[in-house]
Every structure is written in C-alpha cells, then in structure tokens.
Amino acid sequence: MPQHSSDTRTALVVVAHHRSDSLTAHTARRAAAQLEAAGYRIDLLDLHAEGFDPRMNVEDQPDWGNREKPYSDETHRHMRRILDADVVVAVFPVYWLSVPAVLKGWIDRVWNYGFAYGRSKPRLAGKRILWLALAGATADDPIAESMQSVLEANLSDGIAYYCGFSRSAVGLLLDAEERPQRVDAEGNLLVGEAVAGAEREAQYADFERRARKLVEEFLADELVAA
C-alpha cells in the first residue's frame, strides 16, 4: 500500500464514544480544529457514528501467519485512512485503565499482522500518535499516577512502539466529570457535589486549556523532530 502522496499533512482524529454530545466528542472536535489551524487536513473517524464493528472475524484474518493475506473490505478502508495520515489522534474515555472496546477492536482488526506489525519495515514507521484519554478521576486521586503509567505502557510501549511509530504521547485529562469522584480503600465510590455556574465554567475552561496544551506540546515536539 503506497503512502499518501499529497504535500498536505493529514491528521486522522479517531473518536471512541457512543454519544456525539459527550465531552469526549467535544474534545475531539476541538483537537481537530486545532490541528486544522496548524495546517493539517482532517480525517475525522467517529467509530460509533460510522458503525464500526470491533469484533475480529475470519474475513479480517483468513490466515494469521500470512503477512500478505487479504483483509476484509472494511479493514482495507481503515488501513488506507491510517496510511494517508501523518498524525493519528485518538480521543477516548478511560475504561478500566484502558481504552473502550470499540477502540481496542479497531486496533485489533485494522492494526493487523502483516499491516501494522510483523514486517522488517513497518508500514506505519515514522507516523506520530497522540492518545487523549479522558478520566473521571480527580487530579489529586492517588490512582492518577498509576493510570498514566498503565496507559503509557499499554498504548505507547505495547502498541505504538511495536508498530513503528516514531512518536507516541499519552495525554491524560483528569477531572472530566462534573461531580468529583473517587474510590476509597474499601471500594466505596465517593461522589461529591456537582459544580454549577461560574465554578463549572471555570472547571471546563481549565479542562479545555489542558487539552489544548497537550495538542500544542505534541505539535511542538513534531517541529523539533523535523
């Protein structure tokens, strides 16, 4: 599969949330606008809106050990979108210290053996990826540090590095819930009062500031690498 030939840089923004009115979807749209302002052509992939099926099937992987095997038509279409992108930005809520099933299934089905890995020269070599992970945990929650570490090990080390990406960054966006919440030592969920009015506006303004900064830092690293 040849690489995208246009001089225009392309950013594939992948949204993994079932609601178009969610903070995740909003964050993805804002990130896309930020990337577009930086000169990228945007390919917005809303996995739920496009009806992507995360379940691996025999047509996707008719012969696992054959690197040149044919893939399903749907998988081929998504492979093409990845190949055409210089940058991938995945935006998702954190589920159980990991990604939602629809995003994991997209990686399982599309980042397949023979395409994303398993070759002497990875087809995704040189591409860059930013993972924007939204979490309900508060910034002062003791789990925040381990959440960052687990996501980095899983996404950057276990996936992006394995597939030849030249840069992978995990941006953890804490305080994504309007009600602060945490789990105590006995496993009880402690939910605080919902913020409202000016306090709520300030909370979400800070959230957007942090999200924007993560994208800015990722783009700045790209300029340094260039």
Coordinates of N, CA, C and O in Angstrom, one line a residue, residues 3-187:
Q3 N 2.2 5.1 0.3 CA 1.9 6.2 1.2 C 1.2 7.3 0.5 O 1.2 7.4 -0.7
H4 N 0.5 8.2 1.3 CA -0.2 9.3 0.8 C 0.8 10.2 0.0 O 1.8 10.6 0.6
S5 N 0.5 10.7 -1.2 CA 1.4 11.4 -2.0 C 1.3 12.9 -1.9 O 2.2 13.6 -2.3
S6 N 0.2 13.4 -1.3 CA 0.0 14.8 -1.2 C 1.0 15.5 -0.3 O 1.4 14.9 0.7
D7 N 1.3 16.8 -0.6 CA 2.2 17.5 0.3 C 1.5 18.0 1.6 O 2.1 18.4 2.5
T8 N 0.1 18.0 1.5 CA -0.6 18.4 2.7 C -0.6 17.3 3.8 O -0.8 16.1 3.5
R9 N -0.3 17.7 5.0 CA -0.2 16.8 6.1 C -1.6 16.5 6.5 O -2.5 17.3 6.5
T10 N -1.8 15.2 6.9 CA -3.2 14.7 7.3 C -3.2 14.2 8.7 O -2.2 13.5 9.1
A11 N -4.2 14.6 9.4 CA -4.4 14.1 10.8 C -5.7 13.3 10.8 O -6.7 13.7 10.5
L12 N -5.5 12.0 11.2 CA -6.7 11.1 11.4 C -7.1 11.3 12.9 O -6.3 10.8 13.8
V13 N -8.2 11.9 13.2 CA -8.7 12.0 14.5 C -9.8 11.0 14.8 O -10.9 11.0 14.1
V14 N -9.5 10.1 15.7 CA -10.4 8.9 16.0 C -11.1 9.2 17.3 O -10.5 9.4 18.3
V15 N -12.5 9.1 17.2 CA -13.3 9.3 18.3 C -13.9 8.0 18.8 O -14.5 7.3 17.9
A16 N -13.8 7.7 20.1 CA -14.3 6.4 20.6 C -15.3 6.7 21.7 O -15.0 6.5 22.9
H17 N -16.5 7.2 21.3 CA -17.5 7.4 22.3 C -18.9 7.3 21.6 O -19.0 7.7 20.5
H18 N -19.8 6.7 22.3 CA -21.1 6.4 21.7 C -22.1 7.6 21.7 O -23.1 7.6 21.0
R19 N -21.7 8.7 22.4 CA -22.5 9.9 22.3 C -21.8 11.1 21.6 O -20.7 11.4 22.0
S20 N -22.5 11.7 20.7 CA -21.9 12.8 19.9 C -21.9 14.1 20.8 O -21.2 15.0 20.5
D21 N -22.7 14.1 21.9 CA -22.8 15.3 22.8 C -21.9 15.1 24.0 O -22.0 15.8 25.0
S22 N -21.0 14.1 24.0 CA -20.1 13.8 25.1 C -19.0 14.8 25.2 O -18.6 15.4 24.2
L23 N -18.3 14.9 26.3 CA -17.1 15.7 26.5 C -16.0 15.1 25.6 O -15.2 15.8 25.1
T24 N -16.0 13.8 25.5 CA -15.0 13.1 24.6 C -15.2 13.6 23.1 O -14.2 14.0 22.5
A25 N -16.4 13.6 22.6 CA -16.6 14.0 21.2 C -16.3 15.5 21.1 O -15.7 16.0 20.1
H26 N -16.7 16.3 22.1 CA -16.4 17.8 22.1 C -14.8 18.0 22.0 O -14.3 18.8 21.3
T27 N -14.1 17.2 22.9 CA -12.7 17.3 22.9 C -12.0 17.0 21.6 O -11.1 17.6 21.1
A28 N -12.6 15.9 20.9 CA -12.1 15.5 19.6 C -12.3 16.6 18.6 O -11.4 16.9 17.7
R29 N -13.5 17.2 18.6 CA -13.8 18.3 17.6 C -12.8 19.5 17.9 O -12.3 20.1 16.9
R30 N -12.6 19.8 19.1 CA -11.7 20.9 19.4 C -10.3 20.6 19.0 O -9.5 21.5 18.4
A31 N -9.8 19.4 19.2 CA -8.5 19.0 18.8 C -8.4 19.0 17.3 O -7.4 19.4 16.7
A32 N -9.4 18.6 16.6 CA -9.4 18.6 15.1 C -9.3 20.0 14.6 O -8.6 20.3 13.6
A33 N -10.1 21.0 15.2 CA -10.0 22.4 14.8 C -8.6 22.9 15.1 O -8.1 23.7 14.2
Q34 N -8.0 22.5 16.2 CA -6.6 23.0 16.5 C -5.6 22.5 15.5 O -4.7 23.2 15.0
L35 N -5.8 21.2 15.1 CA -4.9 20.6 14.1 C -5.1 21.3 12.7 O -4.1 21.5 12.0
E36 N -6.3 21.5 12.4 CA -6.6 22.2 11.1 C -6.0 23.6 11.0 O -5.5 24.0 10.0
A37 N -6.1 24.3 12.2 CA -5.5 25.6 12.2 C -4.0 25.5 12.1 O -3.3 26.5 11.6
A38 N -3.4 24.4 12.4 CA -1.9 24.2 12.3 C -1.6 23.7 10.9 O -0.4 23.5 10.7
G39 N -2.5 23.6 10.0 CA -2.2 23.3 8.6 C -2.5 21.8 8.2 O -2.2 21.4 7.1
Y40 N -3.2 21.1 9.1 CA -3.5 19.7 8.7 C -4.8 19.5 8.0 O -5.8 20.3 8.4
R41 N -4.9 18.6 7.1 CA -6.2 18.2 6.6 C -6.7 17.2 7.6 O -6.0 16.3 8.0
I42 N -8.0 17.3 7.9 CA -8.6 16.5 9.0 C -9.4 15.4 8.4 O -10.3 15.6 7.5
D43 N -9.1 14.1 8.8 CA -10.0 13.0 8.6 C -10.6 12.6 9.9 O -9.9 12.0 10.7
L44 N -11.9 12.9 10.1 CA -12.5 12.6 11.4 C -13.2 11.3 11.4 O -14.1 11.1 10.6
L45 N -12.7 10.3 12.2 CA -13.2 9.0 12.2 C -14.0 8.8 13.5 O -13.4 8.6 14.6
D46 N -15.3 8.8 13.5 CA -16.1 8.6 14.7 C -16.6 7.1 14.6 O -17.4 6.7 13.8
L47 N -15.9 6.3 15.4 CA -16.1 4.8 15.2 C -17.6 4.4 15.4 O -18.1 3.6 14.7
H48 N -18.2 5.0 16.4 CA -19.7 4.6 16.6 C -20.5 5.2 15.5 O -21.4 4.5 15.0
A49 N -20.4 6.4 15.1 CA -21.2 7.0 14.1 C -21.1 6.3 12.8 O -22.0 6.2 12.0
E50 N -19.9 5.8 12.5 CA -19.6 5.1 11.2 C -20.0 3.6 11.3 O -19.9 2.9 10.4
G51 N -20.5 3.2 12.5 CA -20.9 1.8 12.7 C -19.8 0.8 12.6 O -20.1 -0.4 12.2
F52 N -18.6 1.1 13.1 CA -17.5 0.2 13.1 C -17.8 -1.0 14.0 O -18.2 -0.7 15.2
D53 N -17.6 -2.2 13.6 CA -17.8 -3.4 14.4 C -16.5 -3.8 15.0 O -15.5 -4.1 14.2
P54 N -16.3 -3.7 16.3 CA -15.0 -4.0 16.9 C -14.6 -5.5 16.9 O -13.5 -5.8 17.3
R55 N -15.5 -6.4 16.5 CA -15.2 -7.8 16.7 C -14.4 -8.3 15.5 O -14.7 -8.2 14.3
M56 N -13.3 -9.0 15.8 CA -12.5 -9.6 14.8 C -13.2 -10.8 14.2 O -14.0 -11.4 14.9
N57 N -13.1 -11.0 12.9 CA -13.7 -12.1 12.2 C -12.8 -12.8 11.3 O -11.7 -12.3 11.0
V58 N -13.2 -13.9 10.7 CA -12.3 -14.7 9.9 C -12.0 -14.0 8.6 O -10.8 -14.1 8.1
E59 N -12.9 -13.2 8.1 CA -12.6 -12.4 6.9 C -11.5 -11.4 7.1 O -10.7 -11.1 6.2
D60 N -11.4 -10.8 8.3 CA -10.3 -9.9 8.6 C -9.0 -10.6 8.7 O -7.9 -10.0 8.3
Q61 N -9.0 -11.9 9.1 CA -7.8 -12.6 9.3 C -7.9 -14.0 8.8 O -7.9 -15.0 9.6
P62 N -8.0 -14.2 7.5 CA -8.2 -15.6 7.0 C -7.0 -16.5 7.2 O -7.2 -17.7 7.3
D63 N -5.8 -15.9 7.3 CA -4.6 -16.8 7.5 C -3.7 -15.9 8.4 O -2.9 -15.2 7.8
W64 N -3.7 -16.1 9.7 CA -3.0 -15.2 10.5 C -1.5 -15.2 10.2 O -0.9 -14.1 10.2
G65 N -0.9 -16.3 9.9 CA 0.5 -16.4 9.7 C 1.0 -15.9 8.3 O 2.2 -15.8 8.1
N66 N 0.1 -15.5 7.4 CA 0.5 -15.0 6.1 C 0.5 -13.4 6.1 O -0.6 -12.8 6.2
R67 N 1.7 -12.8 6.0 CA 1.8 -11.4 6.1 C 1.1 -10.7 4.9 O 0.8 -9.6 4.9
E68 N 1.0 -11.5 3.8 CA 0.4 -10.9 2.5 C -1.0 -11.3 2.4 O -1.6 -11.1 1.3
K69 N -1.7 -11.8 3.4 CA -3.1 -12.2 3.3 C -4.0 -11.1 2.9 O -3.8 -9.9 3.2
P70 N -5.1 -11.4 2.3 CA -6.1 -10.4 2.0 C -6.9 -10.1 3.3 O -7.0 -10.9 4.2
Y71 N -7.4 -8.9 3.4 CA -8.2 -8.5 4.6 C -9.6 -8.2 4.1 O -9.9 -8.0 2.9
S72 N -10.5 -8.0 5.0 CA -11.9 -7.6 4.7 C -11.9 -6.2 4.1 O -11.0 -5.4 4.3
D73 N -12.9 -5.9 3.3 CA -13.0 -4.6 2.6 C -13.1 -3.5 3.6 O -12.5 -2.4 3.5
E74 N -13.8 -3.7 4.7 CA -13.9 -2.7 5.8 C -12.5 -2.4 6.4 O -12.1 -1.3 6.6
T75 N -11.8 -3.5 6.7 CA -10.5 -3.3 7.2 C -9.5 -2.6 6.3 O -8.8 -1.7 6.7
H76 N -9.6 -2.9 5.0 CA -8.8 -2.2 4.0 C -9.1 -0.7 3.9 O -8.2 0.1 3.8
R77 N -10.4 -0.4 4.0 CA -10.7 1.1 4.0 C -10.1 1.8 5.2 O -9.6 2.9 5.0
H78 N -10.1 1.2 6.4 CA -9.5 1.8 7.5 C -8.0 1.8 7.4 O -7.3 2.8 7.9
M79 N -7.4 0.8 6.9 CA -5.9 0.8 6.7 C -5.5 1.9 5.8 O -4.5 2.6 6.0
R80 N -6.3 2.2 4.7 CA -6.0 3.3 3.8 C -6.0 4.6 4.6 O -5.1 5.5 4.3
R81 N -7.0 4.8 5.5 CA -7.1 6.1 6.2 C -5.9 6.2 7.1 O -5.4 7.4 7.3
I82 N -5.4 5.2 7.7 CA -4.2 5.3 8.5 C -2.9 5.6 7.7 O -2.1 6.4 8.0
L83 N -2.8 4.9 6.6 CA -1.7 5.1 5.7 C -1.6 6.6 5.2 O -0.6 7.2 5.0
D84 N -2.8 7.1 4.9 CA -2.9 8.5 4.4 C -2.6 9.6 5.5 O -2.5 10.7 5.1
A85 N -2.6 9.2 6.7 CA -2.4 10.1 7.8 C -0.9 10.2 8.2 O -0.2 9.2 8.3
D86 N -0.5 11.4 8.5 CA 0.8 11.7 9.1 C 0.8 11.6 10.6 O 1.7 11.1 11.2
V87 N -0.4 12.0 11.1 CA -0.6 12.0 12.6 C -1.9 11.3 12.9 O -2.9 11.5 12.1
V88 N -1.9 10.6 13.9 CA -3.2 10.0 14.4 C -3.4 10.5 15.8 O -2.5 10.5 16.7
V89 N -4.7 11.0 16.1 CA -5.0 11.4 17.4 C -6.3 10.6 17.8 O -7.3 10.7 17.2
A90 N -6.1 9.8 18.9 CA -7.2 9.0 19.4 C -7.8 9.6 20.6 O -7.0 9.9 21.6
V91 N -9.1 9.9 20.7 CA -9.7 10.6 21.8 C -10.8 9.6 22.4 O -11.7 9.1 21.7
F92 N -10.7 9.3 23.7 CA -11.5 8.3 24.3 C -11.6 8.5 25.8 O -10.7 9.1 26.4
P93 N -12.7 7.9 26.4 CA -12.8 7.9 27.8 C -12.0 6.7 28.3 O -11.9 5.6 27.7
V94 N -11.4 6.8 29.5 CA -10.7 5.7 30.1 C -11.7 4.7 30.7 O -12.5 5.1 31.6
Y95 N -11.6 3.5 30.3 CA -12.4 2.4 30.9 C -11.5 1.4 31.5 O -10.7 0.8 30.8
W96 N -11.6 1.2 32.8 CA -10.8 0.2 33.5 C -9.3 0.3 33.1 O -8.6 -0.7 32.8
L97 N -8.8 1.5 33.2 CA -7.4 1.8 32.9 C -7.0 1.4 31.5 O -5.8 1.1 31.2
S98 N -7.9 1.4 30.6 CA -7.7 1.1 29.2 C -8.6 1.8 28.3 O -9.2 2.8 28.7
V99 N -8.6 1.4 27.0 CA -9.5 2.1 26.0 C -10.8 1.4 25.9 O -10.9 0.2 26.3
P100 N -11.9 2.0 25.4 CA -13.1 1.4 25.2 C -13.0 0.3 24.2 O -12.1 0.2 23.4
A101 N -14.0 -0.7 24.3 CA -13.9 -1.9 23.4 C -13.9 -1.5 21.9 O -13.2 -2.1 21.1
V102 N -14.6 -0.4 21.5 CA -14.7 -0.1 20.1 C -13.3 0.4 19.6 O -12.9 0.1 18.4
L103 N -12.5 1.1 20.4 CA -11.2 1.5 20.0 C -10.2 0.3 20.0 O -9.4 0.2 19.1
K104 N -10.3 -0.5 21.1 CA -9.5 -1.7 21.1 C -9.8 -2.6 19.9 O -8.9 -3.2 19.3
G105 N -11.1 -2.8 19.6 CA -11.4 -3.6 18.4 C -10.9 -3.0 17.1 O -10.6 -3.7 16.2
W106 N -10.9 -1.7 17.0 CA -10.4 -1.0 15.8 C -8.9 -1.3 15.7 O -8.4 -1.7 14.6
I107 N -8.2 -1.3 16.8 CA -6.8 -1.6 16.7 C -6.6 -3.1 16.4 O -5.8 -3.5 15.6
D108 N -7.4 -4.0 17.0 CA -7.3 -5.4 16.8 C -7.5 -5.7 15.3 O -6.8 -6.5 14.7
R109 N -8.6 -5.2 14.7 CA -9.0 -5.5 13.4 C -8.1 -4.9 12.3 O -7.7 -5.5 11.3
V110 N -7.8 -3.6 12.5 CA -7.1 -2.8 11.5 C -5.6 -2.9 11.6 O -4.9 -3.0 10.6
W111 N -5.1 -2.8 12.8 CA -3.7 -2.8 13.0 C -3.2 -4.3 13.0 O -2.6 -4.8 14.0
N112 N -3.5 -4.9 12.0 CA -3.4 -6.4 11.9 C -2.0 -6.8 11.5 O -1.1 -6.1 11.0
Y113 N -1.7 -8.1 11.8 CA -0.4 -8.7 11.5 C -0.2 -8.6 10.0 O -1.1 -9.0 9.2
G114 N 1.0 -8.2 9.6 CA 1.3 -8.0 8.2 C 1.0 -6.6 7.7 O 1.6 -6.2 6.7
F115 N 0.2 -5.9 8.4 CA -0.1 -4.5 8.0 C 0.6 -3.5 9.0 O 1.6 -2.8 8.7
A116 N 0.3 -3.6 10.3 CA 0.8 -2.6 11.3 C 2.1 -3.2 11.9 O 2.9 -2.4 12.5
Y117 N 2.2 -4.5 11.9 CA 3.4 -5.1 12.6 C 3.7 -6.4 11.9 O 2.9 -6.9 11.1
G118 N 4.9 -7.0 12.2 CA 5.2 -8.3 11.6 C 6.0 -8.2 10.3 O 6.1 -9.2 9.6
R119 N 6.5 -7.0 10.0 CA 7.3 -6.8 8.8 C 8.7 -6.2 9.2 O 8.8 -5.5 10.2
S120 N 9.7 -6.4 8.4 CA 11.0 -5.9 8.7 C 11.0 -4.4 8.6 O 11.7 -3.8 9.4
K121 N 10.2 -3.8 7.8 CA 10.0 -2.4 7.8 C 8.5 -2.1 8.0 O 7.7 -2.3 7.1
P122 N 8.1 -1.6 9.2 CA 6.7 -1.4 9.5 C 6.1 -0.4 8.5 O 6.7 0.7 8.2
R123 N 4.9 -0.6 8.1 CA 4.2 0.3 7.2 C 3.8 1.6 7.9 O 3.6 2.6 7.2
L124 N 3.7 1.6 9.2 CA 3.4 2.8 9.9 C 4.6 3.5 10.5 O 4.5 4.5 11.3
A125 N 5.8 3.1 10.1 CA 7.0 3.7 10.6 C 7.0 5.2 10.3 O 6.7 5.6 9.2
G126 N 7.4 6.0 11.2 CA 7.6 7.4 11.0 C 6.3 8.2 11.4 O 6.4 9.5 11.5
K127 N 5.2 7.6 11.5 CA 4.0 8.3 11.9 C 4.0 8.6 13.4 O 4.8 8.0 14.2
R128 N 3.1 9.6 13.8 CA 3.1 10.0 15.2 C 1.6 9.9 15.7 O 0.7 10.0 14.9
I129 N 1.5 9.6 16.9 CA 0.2 9.4 17.5 C 0.1 10.0 18.9 O 1.0 10.0 19.7
L130 N -1.1 10.7 19.1 CA -1.4 11.3 20.4 C -2.7 10.6 20.9 O -3.7 10.6 20.2
W131 N -2.6 10.1 22.1 CA -3.7 9.5 22.8 C -4.3 10.5 23.8 O -3.6 10.8 24.8
L132 N -5.5 11.0 23.6 CA -6.1 11.9 24.5 C -7.1 11.1 25.3 O -8.2 10.7 24.8
A133 N -6.8 10.8 26.6 CA -7.6 9.9 27.4 C -8.4 10.7 28.5 O -7.7 11.4 29.3
L134 N -9.7 10.7 28.5 CA -10.5 11.4 29.4 C -10.8 10.5 30.6 O -11.3 9.4 30.4
A135 N -10.6 11.0 31.8 CA -10.8 10.2 33.0 C -11.6 11.0 34.1 O -11.4 12.2 34.2
G136 N -12.5 10.3 34.8 CA -13.3 10.9 35.8 C -12.6 11.2 37.1 O -13.0 11.9 38.0
A137 N -11.4 10.5 37.2 CA -10.6 10.6 38.5 C -10.2 12.1 38.6 O -9.9 12.8 37.6
T138 N -10.1 12.5 39.9 CA -9.6 13.9 40.1 C -8.1 13.9 40.1 O -7.4 12.9 40.3
A139 N -7.6 15.1 39.9 CA -6.1 15.3 39.8 C -5.4 14.9 41.1 O -4.2 14.5 41.0
D140 N -6.0 15.0 42.2 CA -5.4 14.6 43.5 C -5.7 13.2 43.9 O -5.3 12.7 45.0
D141 N -6.3 12.4 43.0 CA -6.6 11.0 43.3 C -5.3 10.2 43.2 O -4.6 10.3 42.2
P142 N -5.0 9.4 44.2 CA -3.7 8.6 44.1 C -3.7 7.7 42.9 O -2.5 7.3 42.5
I143 N -4.8 7.3 42.3 CA -4.8 6.5 41.1 C -4.3 7.2 39.9 O -3.9 6.5 38.9
A144 N -4.3 8.5 39.9 CA -3.9 9.2 38.7 C -2.5 8.9 38.1 O -2.3 8.7 36.9
E145 N -1.5 8.8 39.0 CA -0.2 8.4 38.6 C -0.1 7.1 38.0 O 0.5 6.9 36.9
S146 N -0.7 6.1 38.6 CA -0.6 4.7 38.1 C -1.4 4.6 36.8 O -1.1 3.9 35.9
M147 N -2.5 5.4 36.7 CA -3.3 5.4 35.5 C -2.5 5.9 34.3 O -2.5 5.3 33.2
Q148 N -1.7 7.0 34.5 CA -0.9 7.5 33.4 C 0.2 6.4 33.0 O 0.4 6.2 31.9
S149 N 0.8 5.8 34.0 CA 1.8 4.8 33.8 C 1.3 3.6 33.0 O 1.9 3.1 32.1
V150 N 0.1 3.1 33.4 CA -0.5 2.0 32.7 C -0.9 2.3 31.3 O -0.6 1.5 30.4
L151 N -1.4 3.5 31.1 CA -1.8 3.8 29.7 C -0.6 4.0 28.8 O -0.6 3.6 27.7
E152 N 0.5 4.6 29.4 CA 1.7 4.7 28.6 C 2.3 3.4 28.2 O 2.7 3.2 27.1
A153 N 2.3 2.5 29.2 CA 2.9 1.1 28.9 C 2.0 0.4 27.9 O 2.6 -0.2 27.0
N154 N 0.7 0.5 28.0 CA -0.2 -0.2 27.1 C -0.2 0.4 25.7 O 0.0 -0.3 24.7
L155 N -0.3 1.7 25.6 CA -0.5 2.4 24.3 C 0.8 2.8 23.6 O 0.9 2.5 22.4
S156 N 1.7 3.4 24.4 CA 2.9 3.8 23.7 C 3.9 2.6 23.5 O 4.5 2.4 22.4
D157 N 4.1 1.9 24.6 CA 5.1 0.8 24.5 C 4.5 -0.5 23.9 O 5.2 -1.1 23.0
G158 N 3.3 -0.8 24.3 CA 2.7 -2.1 23.8 C 2.1 -2.0 22.4 O 1.9 -3.1 21.8
I159 N 1.8 -0.8 21.9 CA 1.1 -0.7 20.6 C 1.9 0.1 19.7 O 2.4 -0.3 18.7
A160 N 2.0 1.4 20.0 CA 2.7 2.4 19.0 C 4.1 2.0 18.7 O 4.5 1.9 17.5
Y161 N 4.9 1.7 19.8 CA 6.3 1.3 19.5 C 6.4 0.0 18.7 O 7.2 -0.1 17.8
Y162 N 5.5 -0.9 19.1 CA 5.5 -2.2 18.4 C 5.2 -2.1 16.9 O 5.6 -2.9 16.1
C163 N 4.5 -1.0 16.6 CA 4.1 -0.8 15.2 C 4.9 0.2 14.4 O 4.6 0.6 13.3
G164 N 6.0 0.7 15.1 CA 7.0 1.5 14.4 C 6.7 3.0 14.4 O 7.4 3.8 13.7
F165 N 5.7 3.5 15.2 CA 5.5 4.9 15.3 C 6.8 5.6 15.8 O 7.4 5.1 16.7
S166 N 7.1 6.7 15.3 CA 8.3 7.5 15.7 C 8.0 8.3 17.0 O 8.9 8.7 17.7
R167 N 6.7 8.5 17.2 CA 6.4 9.3 18.4 C 5.0 8.9 18.9 O 4.1 8.8 18.1
S168 N 4.9 8.7 20.2 CA 3.6 8.3 20.8 C 3.6 9.1 22.2 O 4.5 8.9 23.0
A169 N 2.5 9.8 22.4 CA 2.3 10.6 23.6 C 0.9 10.3 24.2 O -0.1 10.2 23.4
V170 N 0.8 10.1 25.5 CA -0.4 9.8 26.2 C -0.8 11.1 27.0 O 0.0 11.4 27.9
G171 N -1.8 11.7 26.6 CA -2.3 12.9 27.4 C -3.5 12.5 28.2 O -4.6 12.3 27.7
L172 N -3.3 12.4 29.6 CA -4.4 12.1 30.5 C -5.1 13.3 30.9 O -4.5 14.2 31.6
L173 N -6.4 13.4 30.6 CA -7.2 14.5 31.0 C -8.1 14.2 32.2 O -9.2 13.6 32.0
L174 N -7.6 14.5 33.4 CA -8.4 14.2 34.6 C -9.5 15.2 34.8 O -9.6 16.2 34.1
D175 N -10.3 14.9 35.8 CA -11.4 15.9 36.2 C -12.4 16.1 35.1 O -12.9 17.2 34.8
A176 N -12.7 15.0 34.4 CA -13.6 15.0 33.2 C -15.1 15.0 33.6 O -16.0 15.2 32.8
E177 N -15.3 14.6 34.9 CA -16.7 14.5 35.4 C -17.1 15.8 36.1 O -16.3 16.5 36.7
E178 N -18.4 16.2 36.0 CA -18.9 17.4 36.7 C -18.9 17.2 38.2 O -18.9 18.1 39.0
R179 N -19.1 15.9 38.6 CA -19.1 15.6 40.1 C -17.7 14.9 40.4 O -17.4 13.9 39.8
P180 N -16.9 15.4 41.3 CA -15.7 14.8 41.7 C -16.0 13.4 42.3 O -16.9 13.3 43.1
Q181 N -15.2 12.4 41.9 CA -15.4 11.1 42.4 C -14.1 10.3 42.6 O -13.2 10.5 41.9
R182 N -14.2 9.4 43.6 CA -13.0 8.6 43.8 C -13.5 7.3 44.6 O -14.6 7.3 45.1
V183 N -12.7 6.3 44.6 CA -13.0 5.1 45.3 C -12.1 5.0 46.5 O -10.9 5.2 46.4
D184 N -12.7 4.7 47.7 CA -11.9 4.7 48.9 C -11.3 3.3 49.1 O -11.4 2.4 48.2
A185 N -10.5 3.1 50.2 CA -9.8 1.8 50.4 C -10.7 0.6 50.5 O -10.3 -0.5 50.3
E186 N -12.0 0.8 50.8 CA -13.0 -0.3 50.9 C -13.7 -0.5 49.7 O -14.6 -1.4 49.6
G187 N -13.4 0.3 48.6 CA -14.1 0.1 47.3 C -15.4 0.9 47.2 O -16.1 0.7 46.3

